[in-house]
XYZ file of C-alpha atoms in Angstrom:
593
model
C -72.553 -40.181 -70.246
C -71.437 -37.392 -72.051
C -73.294 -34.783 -69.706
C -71.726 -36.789 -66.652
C -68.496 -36.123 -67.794
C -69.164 -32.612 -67.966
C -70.583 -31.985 -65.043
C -67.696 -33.682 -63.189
C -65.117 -31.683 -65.385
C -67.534 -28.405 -64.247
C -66.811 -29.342 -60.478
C -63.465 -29.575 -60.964
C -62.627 -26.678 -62.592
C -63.125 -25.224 -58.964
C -60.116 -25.156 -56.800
C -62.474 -25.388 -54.016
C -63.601 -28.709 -55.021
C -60.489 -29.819 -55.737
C -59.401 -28.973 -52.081
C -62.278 -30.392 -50.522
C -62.034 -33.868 -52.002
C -58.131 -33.664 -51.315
C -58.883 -33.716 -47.821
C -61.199 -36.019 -47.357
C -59.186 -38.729 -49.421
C -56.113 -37.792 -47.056
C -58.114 -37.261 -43.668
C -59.378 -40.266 -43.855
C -56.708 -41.967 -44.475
C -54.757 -40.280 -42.026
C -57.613 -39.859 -39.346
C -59.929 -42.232 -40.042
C -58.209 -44.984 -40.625
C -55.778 -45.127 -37.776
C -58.670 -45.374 -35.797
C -60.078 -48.420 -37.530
C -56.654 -49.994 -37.436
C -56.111 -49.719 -33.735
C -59.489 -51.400 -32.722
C -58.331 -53.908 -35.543
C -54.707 -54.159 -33.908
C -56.534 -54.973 -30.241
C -57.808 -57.837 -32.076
C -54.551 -59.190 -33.190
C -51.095 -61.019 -31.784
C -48.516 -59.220 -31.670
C -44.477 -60.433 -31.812
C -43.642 -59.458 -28.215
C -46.986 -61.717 -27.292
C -46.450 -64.664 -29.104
C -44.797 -66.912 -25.812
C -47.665 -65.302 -23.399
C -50.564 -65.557 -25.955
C -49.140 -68.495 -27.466
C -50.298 -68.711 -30.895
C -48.368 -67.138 -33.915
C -47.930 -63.002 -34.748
C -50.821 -61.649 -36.434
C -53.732 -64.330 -35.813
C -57.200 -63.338 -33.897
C -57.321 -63.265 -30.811
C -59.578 -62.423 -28.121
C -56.697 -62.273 -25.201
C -56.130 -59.017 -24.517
C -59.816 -57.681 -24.229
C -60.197 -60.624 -22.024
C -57.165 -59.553 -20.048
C -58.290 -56.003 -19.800
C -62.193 -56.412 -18.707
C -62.213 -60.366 -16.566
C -58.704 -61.159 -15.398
C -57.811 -61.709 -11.741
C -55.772 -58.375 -11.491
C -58.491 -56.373 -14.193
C -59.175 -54.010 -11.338
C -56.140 -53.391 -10.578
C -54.528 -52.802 -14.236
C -57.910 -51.244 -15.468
C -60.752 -50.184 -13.256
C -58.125 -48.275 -10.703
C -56.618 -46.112 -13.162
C -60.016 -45.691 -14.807
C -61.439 -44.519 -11.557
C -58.203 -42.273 -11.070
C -58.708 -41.075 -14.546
C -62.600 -39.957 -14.539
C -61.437 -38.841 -10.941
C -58.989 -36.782 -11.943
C -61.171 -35.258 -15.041
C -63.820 -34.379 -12.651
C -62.169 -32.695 -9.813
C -59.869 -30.689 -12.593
C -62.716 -29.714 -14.145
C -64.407 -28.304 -10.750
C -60.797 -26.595 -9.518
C -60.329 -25.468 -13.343
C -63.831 -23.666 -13.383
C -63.667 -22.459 -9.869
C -60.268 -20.813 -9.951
C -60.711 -19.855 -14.096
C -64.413 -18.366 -13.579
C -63.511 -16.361 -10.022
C -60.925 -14.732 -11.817
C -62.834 -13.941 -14.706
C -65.369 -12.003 -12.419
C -62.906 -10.243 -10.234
C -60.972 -8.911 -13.190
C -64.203 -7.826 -14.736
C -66.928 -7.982 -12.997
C -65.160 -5.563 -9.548
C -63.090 -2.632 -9.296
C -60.281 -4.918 -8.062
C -56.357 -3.159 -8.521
C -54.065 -4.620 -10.363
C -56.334 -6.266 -13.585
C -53.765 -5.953 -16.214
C -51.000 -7.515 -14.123
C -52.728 -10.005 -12.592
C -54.693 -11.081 -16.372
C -51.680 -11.039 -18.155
C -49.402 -12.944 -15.191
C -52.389 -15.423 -15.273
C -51.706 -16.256 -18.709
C -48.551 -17.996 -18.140
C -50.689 -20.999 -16.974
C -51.742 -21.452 -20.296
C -49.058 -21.038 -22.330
C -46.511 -23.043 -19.778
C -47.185 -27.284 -20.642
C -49.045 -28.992 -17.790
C -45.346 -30.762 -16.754
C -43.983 -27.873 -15.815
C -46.539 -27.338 -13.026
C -45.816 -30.858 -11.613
C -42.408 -30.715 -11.926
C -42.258 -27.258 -9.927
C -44.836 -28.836 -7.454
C -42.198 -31.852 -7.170
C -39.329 -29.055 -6.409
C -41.478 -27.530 -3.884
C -43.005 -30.549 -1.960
C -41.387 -33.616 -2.405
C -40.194 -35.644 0.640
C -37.185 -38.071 1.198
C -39.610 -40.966 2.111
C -40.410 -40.558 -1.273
C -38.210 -38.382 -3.200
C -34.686 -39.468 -1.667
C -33.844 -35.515 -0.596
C -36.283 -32.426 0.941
C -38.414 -29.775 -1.282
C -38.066 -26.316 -1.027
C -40.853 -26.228 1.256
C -39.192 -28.273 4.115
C -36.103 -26.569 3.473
C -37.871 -23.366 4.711
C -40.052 -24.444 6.888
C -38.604 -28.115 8.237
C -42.115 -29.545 7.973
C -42.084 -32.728 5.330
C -44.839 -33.093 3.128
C -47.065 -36.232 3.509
C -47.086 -38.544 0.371
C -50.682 -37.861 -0.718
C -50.099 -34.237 -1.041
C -46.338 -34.411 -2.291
C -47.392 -37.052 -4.591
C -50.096 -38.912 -6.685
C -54.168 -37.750 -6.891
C -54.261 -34.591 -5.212
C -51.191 -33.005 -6.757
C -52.242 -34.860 -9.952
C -55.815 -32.880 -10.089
C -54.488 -29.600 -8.934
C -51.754 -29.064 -11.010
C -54.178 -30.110 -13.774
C -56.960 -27.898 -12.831
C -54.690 -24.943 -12.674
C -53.409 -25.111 -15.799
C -56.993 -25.406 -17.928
C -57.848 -22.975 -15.157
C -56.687 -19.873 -18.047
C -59.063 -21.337 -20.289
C -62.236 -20.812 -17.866
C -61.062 -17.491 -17.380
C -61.020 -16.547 -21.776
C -64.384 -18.438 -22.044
C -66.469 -17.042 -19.302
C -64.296 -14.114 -18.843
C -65.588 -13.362 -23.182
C -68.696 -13.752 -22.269
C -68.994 -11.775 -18.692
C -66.886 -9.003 -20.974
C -69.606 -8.807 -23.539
C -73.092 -9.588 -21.152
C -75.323 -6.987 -20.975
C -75.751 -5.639 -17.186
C -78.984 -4.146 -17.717
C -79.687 -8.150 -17.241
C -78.465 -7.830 -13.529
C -79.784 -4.713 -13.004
C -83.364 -5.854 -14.157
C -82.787 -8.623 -11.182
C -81.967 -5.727 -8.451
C -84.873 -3.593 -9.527
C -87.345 -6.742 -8.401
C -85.226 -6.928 -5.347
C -82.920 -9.879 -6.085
C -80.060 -10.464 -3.780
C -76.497 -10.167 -5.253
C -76.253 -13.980 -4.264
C -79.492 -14.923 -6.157
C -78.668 -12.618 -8.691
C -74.933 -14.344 -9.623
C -76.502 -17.944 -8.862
C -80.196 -17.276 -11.466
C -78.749 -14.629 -13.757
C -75.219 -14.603 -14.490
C -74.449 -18.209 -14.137
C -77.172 -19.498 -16.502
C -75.764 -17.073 -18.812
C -72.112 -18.414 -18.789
C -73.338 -21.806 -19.409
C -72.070 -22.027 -22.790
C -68.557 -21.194 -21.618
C -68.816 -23.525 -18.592
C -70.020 -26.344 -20.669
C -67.038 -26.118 -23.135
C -64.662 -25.716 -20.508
C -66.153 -28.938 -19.106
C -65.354 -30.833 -22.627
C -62.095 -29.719 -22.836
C -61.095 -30.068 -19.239
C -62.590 -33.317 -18.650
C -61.396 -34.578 -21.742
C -57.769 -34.006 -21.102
C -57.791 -34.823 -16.868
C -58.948 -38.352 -18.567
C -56.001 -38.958 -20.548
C -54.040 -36.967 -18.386
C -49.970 -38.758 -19.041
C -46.909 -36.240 -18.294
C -48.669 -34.728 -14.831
C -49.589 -38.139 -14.124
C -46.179 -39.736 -14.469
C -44.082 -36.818 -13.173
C -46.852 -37.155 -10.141
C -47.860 -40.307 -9.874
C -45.229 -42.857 -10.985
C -43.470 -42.274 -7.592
C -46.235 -43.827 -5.326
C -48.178 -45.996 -7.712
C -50.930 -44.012 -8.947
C -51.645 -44.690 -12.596
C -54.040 -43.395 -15.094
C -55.359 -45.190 -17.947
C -52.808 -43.130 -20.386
C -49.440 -44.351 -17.780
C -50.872 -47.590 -18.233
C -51.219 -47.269 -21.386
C -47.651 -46.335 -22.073
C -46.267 -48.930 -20.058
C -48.334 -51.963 -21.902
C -46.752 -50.204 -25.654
C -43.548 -49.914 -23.985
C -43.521 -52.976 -22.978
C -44.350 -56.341 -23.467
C -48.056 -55.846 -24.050
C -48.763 -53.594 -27.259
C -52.206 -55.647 -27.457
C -53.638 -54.573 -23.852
C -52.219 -50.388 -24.591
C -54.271 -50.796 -27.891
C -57.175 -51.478 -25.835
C -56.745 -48.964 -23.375
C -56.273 -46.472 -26.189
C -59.665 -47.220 -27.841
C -61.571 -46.900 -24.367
C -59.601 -43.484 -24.208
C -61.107 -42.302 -27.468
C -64.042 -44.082 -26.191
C -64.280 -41.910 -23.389
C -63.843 -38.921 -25.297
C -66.644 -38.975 -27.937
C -68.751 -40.320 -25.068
C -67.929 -36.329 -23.495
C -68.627 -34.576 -26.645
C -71.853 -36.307 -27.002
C -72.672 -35.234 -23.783
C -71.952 -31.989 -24.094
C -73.967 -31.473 -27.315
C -77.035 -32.926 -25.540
C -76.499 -30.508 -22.699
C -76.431 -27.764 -24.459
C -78.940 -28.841 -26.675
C -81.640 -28.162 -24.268
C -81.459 -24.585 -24.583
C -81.381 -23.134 -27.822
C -81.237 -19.164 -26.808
C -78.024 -17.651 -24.812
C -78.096 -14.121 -26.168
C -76.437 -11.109 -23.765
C -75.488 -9.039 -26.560
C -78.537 -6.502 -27.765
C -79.026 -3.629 -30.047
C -78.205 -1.416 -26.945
C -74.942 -0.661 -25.662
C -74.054 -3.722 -22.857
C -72.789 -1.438 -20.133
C -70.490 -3.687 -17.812
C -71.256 -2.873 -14.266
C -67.987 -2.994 -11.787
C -69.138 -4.379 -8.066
C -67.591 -2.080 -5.634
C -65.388 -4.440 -3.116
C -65.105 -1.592 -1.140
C -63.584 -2.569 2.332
C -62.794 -5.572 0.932
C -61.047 -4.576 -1.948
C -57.499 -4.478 -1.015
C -57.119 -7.576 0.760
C -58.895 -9.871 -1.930
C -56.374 -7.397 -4.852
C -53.120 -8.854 -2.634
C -54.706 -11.876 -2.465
C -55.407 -12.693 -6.391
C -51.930 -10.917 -6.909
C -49.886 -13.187 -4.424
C -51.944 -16.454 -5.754
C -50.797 -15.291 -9.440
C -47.195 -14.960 -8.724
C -47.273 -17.997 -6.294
C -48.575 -20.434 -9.586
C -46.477 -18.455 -12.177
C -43.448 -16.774 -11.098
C -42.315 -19.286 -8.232
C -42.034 -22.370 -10.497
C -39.045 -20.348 -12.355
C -37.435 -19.775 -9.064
C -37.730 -23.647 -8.282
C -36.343 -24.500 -11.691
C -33.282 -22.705 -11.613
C -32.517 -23.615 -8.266
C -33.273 -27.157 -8.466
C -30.719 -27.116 -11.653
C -27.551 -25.325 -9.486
C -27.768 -27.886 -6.385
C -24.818 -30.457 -6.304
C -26.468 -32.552 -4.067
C -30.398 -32.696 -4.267
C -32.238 -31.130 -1.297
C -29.084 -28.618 -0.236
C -30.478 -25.493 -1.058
C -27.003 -23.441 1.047
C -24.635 -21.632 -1.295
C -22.235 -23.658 -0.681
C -24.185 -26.518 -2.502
C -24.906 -24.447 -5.750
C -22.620 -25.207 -8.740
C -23.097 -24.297 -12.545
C -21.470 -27.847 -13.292
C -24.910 -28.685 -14.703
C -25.062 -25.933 -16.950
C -21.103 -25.834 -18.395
C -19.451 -28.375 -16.532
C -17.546 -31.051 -18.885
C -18.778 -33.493 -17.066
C -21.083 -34.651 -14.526
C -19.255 -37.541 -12.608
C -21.669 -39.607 -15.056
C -20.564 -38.972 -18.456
C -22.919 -36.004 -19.042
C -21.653 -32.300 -19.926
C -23.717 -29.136 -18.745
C -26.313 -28.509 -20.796
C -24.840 -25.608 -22.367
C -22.275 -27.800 -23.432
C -23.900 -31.407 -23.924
C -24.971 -31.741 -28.010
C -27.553 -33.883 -27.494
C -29.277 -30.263 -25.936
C -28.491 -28.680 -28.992
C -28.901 -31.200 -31.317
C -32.526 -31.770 -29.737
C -32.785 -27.930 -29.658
C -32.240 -28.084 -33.337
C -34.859 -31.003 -34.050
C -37.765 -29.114 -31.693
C -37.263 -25.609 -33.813
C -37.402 -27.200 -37.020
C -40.363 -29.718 -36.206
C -42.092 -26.935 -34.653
C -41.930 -25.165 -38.403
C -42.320 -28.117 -40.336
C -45.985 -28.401 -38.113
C -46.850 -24.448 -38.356
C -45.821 -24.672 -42.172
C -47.865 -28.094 -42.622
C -50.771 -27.395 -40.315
C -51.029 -23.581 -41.111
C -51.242 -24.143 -45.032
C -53.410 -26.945 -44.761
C -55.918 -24.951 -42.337
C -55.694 -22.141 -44.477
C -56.674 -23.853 -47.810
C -59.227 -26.055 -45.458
C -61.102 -22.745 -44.173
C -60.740 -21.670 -47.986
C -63.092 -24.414 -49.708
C -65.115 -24.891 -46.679
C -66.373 -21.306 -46.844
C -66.339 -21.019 -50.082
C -68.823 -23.988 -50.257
C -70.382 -24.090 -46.576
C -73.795 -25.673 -46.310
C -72.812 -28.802 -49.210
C -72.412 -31.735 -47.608
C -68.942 -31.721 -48.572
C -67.514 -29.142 -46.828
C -69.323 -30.493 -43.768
C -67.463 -34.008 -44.051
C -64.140 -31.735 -44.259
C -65.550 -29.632 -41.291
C -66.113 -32.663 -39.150
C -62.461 -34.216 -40.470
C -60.568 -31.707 -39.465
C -61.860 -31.075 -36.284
C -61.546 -34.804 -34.827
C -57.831 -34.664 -34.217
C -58.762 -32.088 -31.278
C -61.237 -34.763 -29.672
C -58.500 -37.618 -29.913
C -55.914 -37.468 -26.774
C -52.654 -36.546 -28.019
C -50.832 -39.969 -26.114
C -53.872 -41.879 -28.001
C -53.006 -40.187 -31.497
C -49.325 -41.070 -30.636
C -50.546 -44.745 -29.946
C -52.690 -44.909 -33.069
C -49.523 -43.654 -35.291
C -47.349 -45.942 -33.701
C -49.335 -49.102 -34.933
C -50.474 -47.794 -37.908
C -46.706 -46.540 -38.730
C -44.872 -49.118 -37.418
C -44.273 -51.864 -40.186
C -45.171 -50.905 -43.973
C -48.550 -51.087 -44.912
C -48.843 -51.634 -48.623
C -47.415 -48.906 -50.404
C -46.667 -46.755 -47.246
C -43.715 -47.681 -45.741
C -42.658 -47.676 -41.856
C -42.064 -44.456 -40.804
C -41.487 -44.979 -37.402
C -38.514 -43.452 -36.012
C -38.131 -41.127 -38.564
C -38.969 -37.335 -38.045
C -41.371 -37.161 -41.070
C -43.915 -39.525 -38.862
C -43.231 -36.360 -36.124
C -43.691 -33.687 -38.365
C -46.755 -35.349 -39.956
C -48.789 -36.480 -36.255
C -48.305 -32.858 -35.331
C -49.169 -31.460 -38.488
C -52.757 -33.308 -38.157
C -52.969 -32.979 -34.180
C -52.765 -28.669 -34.678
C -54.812 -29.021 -38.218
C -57.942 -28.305 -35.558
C -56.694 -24.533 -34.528
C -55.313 -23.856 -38.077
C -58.578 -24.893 -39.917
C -60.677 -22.704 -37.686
C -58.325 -20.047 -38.241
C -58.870 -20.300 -41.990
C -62.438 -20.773 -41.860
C -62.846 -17.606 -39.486
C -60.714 -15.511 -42.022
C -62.285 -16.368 -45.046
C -65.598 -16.081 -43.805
C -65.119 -12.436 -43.180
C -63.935 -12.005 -46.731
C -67.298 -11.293 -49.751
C -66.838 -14.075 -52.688
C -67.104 -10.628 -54.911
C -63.603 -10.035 -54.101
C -62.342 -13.330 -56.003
C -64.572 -12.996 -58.505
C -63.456 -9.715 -59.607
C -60.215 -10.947 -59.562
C -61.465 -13.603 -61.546
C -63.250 -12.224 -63.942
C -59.848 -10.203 -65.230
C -58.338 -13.478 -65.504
C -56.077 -13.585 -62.520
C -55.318 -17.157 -61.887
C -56.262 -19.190 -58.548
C -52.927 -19.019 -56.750
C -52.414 -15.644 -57.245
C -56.013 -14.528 -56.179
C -54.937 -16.423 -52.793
C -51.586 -15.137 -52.708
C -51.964 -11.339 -53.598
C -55.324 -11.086 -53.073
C -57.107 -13.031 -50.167
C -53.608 -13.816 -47.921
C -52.885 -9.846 -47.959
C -56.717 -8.900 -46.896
C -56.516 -11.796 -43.678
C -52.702 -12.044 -42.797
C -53.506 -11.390 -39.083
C -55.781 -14.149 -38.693
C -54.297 -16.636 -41.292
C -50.914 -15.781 -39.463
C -52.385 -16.875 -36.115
C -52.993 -20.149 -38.183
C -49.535 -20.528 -38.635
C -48.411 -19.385 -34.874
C -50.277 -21.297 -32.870
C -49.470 -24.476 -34.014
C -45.815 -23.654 -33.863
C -46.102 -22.766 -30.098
C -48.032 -25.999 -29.341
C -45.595 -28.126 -30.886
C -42.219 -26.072 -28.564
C -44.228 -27.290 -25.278
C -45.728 -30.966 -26.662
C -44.412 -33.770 -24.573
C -47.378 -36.593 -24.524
C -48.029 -36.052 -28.631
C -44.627 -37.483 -29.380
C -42.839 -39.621 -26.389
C -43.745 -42.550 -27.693
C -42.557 -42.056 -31.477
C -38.877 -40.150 -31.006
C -35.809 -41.861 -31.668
C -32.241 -41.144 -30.114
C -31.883 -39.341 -33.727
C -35.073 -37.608 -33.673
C -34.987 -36.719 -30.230
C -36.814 -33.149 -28.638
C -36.432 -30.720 -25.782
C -39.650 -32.329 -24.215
C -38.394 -36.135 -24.978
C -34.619 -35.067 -23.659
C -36.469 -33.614 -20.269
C -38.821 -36.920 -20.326
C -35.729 -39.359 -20.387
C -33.461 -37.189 -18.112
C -36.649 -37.418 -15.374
C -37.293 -40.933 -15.718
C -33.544 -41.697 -15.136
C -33.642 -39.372 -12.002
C -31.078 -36.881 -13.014
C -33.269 -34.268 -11.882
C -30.530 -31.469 -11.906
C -30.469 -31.472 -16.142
C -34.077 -31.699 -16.106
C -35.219 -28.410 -14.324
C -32.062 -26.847 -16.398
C -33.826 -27.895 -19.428
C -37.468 -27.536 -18.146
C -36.598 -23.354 -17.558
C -34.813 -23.260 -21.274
C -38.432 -25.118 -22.830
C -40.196 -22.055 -20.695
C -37.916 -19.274 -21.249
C -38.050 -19.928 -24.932
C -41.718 -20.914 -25.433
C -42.900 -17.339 -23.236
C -40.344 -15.591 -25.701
C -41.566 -16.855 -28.903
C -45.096 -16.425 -27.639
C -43.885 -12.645 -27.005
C -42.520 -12.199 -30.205
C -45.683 -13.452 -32.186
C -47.742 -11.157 -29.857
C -45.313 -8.069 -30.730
C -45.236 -8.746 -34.643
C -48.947 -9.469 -35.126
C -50.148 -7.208 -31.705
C -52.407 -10.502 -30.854
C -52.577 -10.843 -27.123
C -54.199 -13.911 -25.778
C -56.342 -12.203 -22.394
C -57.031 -8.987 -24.977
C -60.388 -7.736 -24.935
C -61.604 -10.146 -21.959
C -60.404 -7.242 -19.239
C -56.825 -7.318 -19.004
């Protein structure tokens, strides 16, 4: 007993240890656990239900699986949106890897003009949110069959838009394939940076065609990067919510996470429970099969002892058009939805795009005809202004620490089994869709739960969802820092008696700032742009820039939403500046822009 006892107080006379079990305790509970309570809660009658269902709150039941799978209108509710979903994942993923893998090779593979511009333009796409892409492609194309008043494109041109390209799956997948399309271009793009082309060249010396030579050599190479841009892509096009609504909701088309919403919204919280576990269904089901596939190969070195020349392909002839063309596609997706947002937010009457229409009563006025001041002068913009800044810290502050201490004791004891529970908990908020997570909190958060009390509708349940949604980034941030930092370090410190904090604090911090900052910077940019992560658990109290946009659109005042929609982009691109500037971190650095 006694030598129990000391080995347990041995193991815990390590902070590391400490940290470790810490996280597991609280990861599971906060991880975990939601997701055993929300197959639990589909299971379950809930208060709204009790007159359909009839039997009484909180018995079994079997109802809503059985209205979900073998109802009369089942295909309607659930296999249509499930076929628009997996639709929608696929076709984003091919337009996402397409569009993200061209660009890659043109920027480094040819002597095209204009690289830096066009790499660093490009990256707009992925710091601007996904709803900002569908709302400028709803400035631009919508209808009045449809939209009640012309886009900017029948303005110009007097042609109206059709309602299957102004609205529902083909805007849906587009918009959604160009924005992931920035993360084909920093995965391949690494990798086509960094390949060898004494590969290539091996392939022309036996005669190889430049066709057969991109098709058998470089492609197989970039596998790794096109598989992981397939997981994340497809992973997101199937719970694809804010493009899907801004898109969709106009003409019908619904995806499993719009239905969702609507059911937890609504009447049925039992049915979006369901939904929300084939969602996270859906998305293990991807990461499985994305392991398997690359499985299969175990090699996909391009990096030798040797230098790895890069080897431009002369466009020749061809080389200016296809430069103006990549240059006029990149200011087309990047620069023109600014244009559309301002302008959309001066018209006095929607689709009059004359001078004589424009008006800055939507920015200053004192009011709107509707009770509404300009946004400039409305507090509930400032107020939710406020409450976005400060969550946005709270998360970077939460996530960022926690990551940090997380890459810490995972390092520090990497191989135990341990740190590989804590390496596996930390990286499963990234696999759950962010309107799922927002589902799972909701029932787990709504009424108190023993101890825990109901925190929904209060902004700690914000600040905590978002501090375990960017936990993901953060940790890997940590973990990549600390590996990179020799064990001797601490232990010298240690060995003069220098305590555990301040070995972290004056010792490891100072060595890693760059990359522990990161840890701290990226979450606080996700959490300026997140919409989908937190619609469903803001109060009038606790409300955001992203909610305030989300209930301005839905009530069709479309004139304070682009006003709104250009601050959330105007001030996300200049904090993402700023971080750049202070920690000289660029995002496309290093791939060739």
């Amino acid at each position: 007993m006694k030598a129990t006892l000391r080995r347990i107080a041995t193991f815990l006379r390590k902070p590391q240890n400490i940290i470790l079990i810490l996280l597991v305790i609280s990861l599971a509970y906060l991880v975990v656990w939601p997701l055993v309570n929300i197959f639990q809660d589909t299971f379950l009658v809930h208060p709204s239900e009790v007159s359909r269902v009839k039997q009484e709150a909180g018995t079994f039941t079997t109802y809503h699986w059985t209205k979900v799978f073998a109802s009369s209108d089942s295909y309607k509710t659930f296999v249509q949106p499930l076929i628009n979903s997996i639709v929608c994942a696929t076709l984003s993923c091919t337009i996402a890897i397409l569009v993200g893998g061209l660009f890659a090779y043109l920027v480094i593979r040819t002597d095209m003009r204009g690289k830096k511009f066009c790499s660093s333009l490009f990256m707009l796409l992925y710091i601007m949110p996904a709803w900002t892409l569908a709302i400028a492609w709803t400035n631009f194309f919508k209808n009045q069959m449809v939209g009640g008043a012309m886009g900017l494109f029948e303005a110009v041109t007097g042609l109206s838009t059709p309602n299957w390209f102004a609205y529902g799956l083909f805007p849906v997948v587009v918009v959604t394939g160009l924005h992931y399309s920035p993360y084909a271009y920093i995965l391949i793009g690494g990798i086509l940076r960094n390949m060898d082309s004494n590969l290539e060249e091996a392939a022309q010396i036996l005669k190889a065609s430049r066709g057969r030579i991109f098709c058998r050599v470089t492609i197989p190479l970039v596998r790794p990067a096109i598989m992981s841009t397939i997981l994340l892509v497809f992973a997101s096009g199937l719970s694809v919510f804010s493009t899907a609504q801004f898109l969709g909701l106009p003409v019908g088309f619904n995806t499993l996470a719009t239905k969702m919403y609507s059911y937890l919204n609504g009447t049925n919280p039992g049915r979006g429970y369901v939904y929300t576990f084939v969602m996270l269904s859906l998305s293990m089901v991807v990461l499985y099969i994305n392991q398997k596939m690359l499985g299969t190969r175990k090699s996909y070195t391009t990096v030798f002892g040797k230098s790895s020349n890069v080897s431009l392909t002369r466009l020749r002839k061809a080389r200016m058009p296809i430069s103006v063309l990549v240059i006029v596609f990149t200011v087309c997706v990047t620069i023109l939805p600014f244009i559309s947002f301002a302008l959309e937010s001066l018209t006095k009457a929607k689709g009059n795009y004359s001078l004589d229409n424009m008006t800055l009563l939507y920015w200053i006025g004192e009011n709107d005809g509707i009770g509404h001041a300009g946004v400039l002068r409305n507090m509930d913009f400032w107020r939710s202004l406020k409450n976005t800044i400060l969550l946005a810290v709270c998360c970077s502050l939460g996530a960022g620490t926690l990551g940090c201490l997380a890459g810490y004791a995972m390092a520090r004891k990497w191989g135990t089994k341990l740190a590989t529970v804590v390496n596996g908990l930390t990286f499963m908020p990234y696999l759950i869709p962010s309107i799922a997570l927002s589902a799972v909190y909701l029932s787990m958060f709504s009424v108190q739960r023993g101890i825990i009390p109901a925190l929904y509708g209060s902004f700690f349940l914000l600040a905590l969802i978002g501090t375990i949604k960017y936990l993901p980034m953060a940790s890997r941030s940590g973990l990549n820092s600390m590996f990179q930092i020799s064990a001797t370090i601490e232990e010298s410190a240690q060995i003069m008696g220098v305590p555990w904090y301040k070995r972290m604090l004056r010792v490891l911090v100072p060595i890693q700032k760059t990359s522990i900052l990161s840890g701290y910077l990226l979450p606080f940019i996700s959490c300026m742009r997140e919409m989908e992560l937190f619609v469903m658990l803001y109060t009038p109290s606790s409300m955001l820039l992203t909610t305030l946009l989300f209930f301005y659109n839905q009530k069709g005042y479309d004139q304070f939403a682009n006003a709104i929609t250009l601050i959330i982009v105007i001030v996300i691109v200049t904090f993402n500046a700023l971080i750049n500037k202070i920690t000289g971190a660029s995002i496309d650095s290093g791939i060739g822009g």
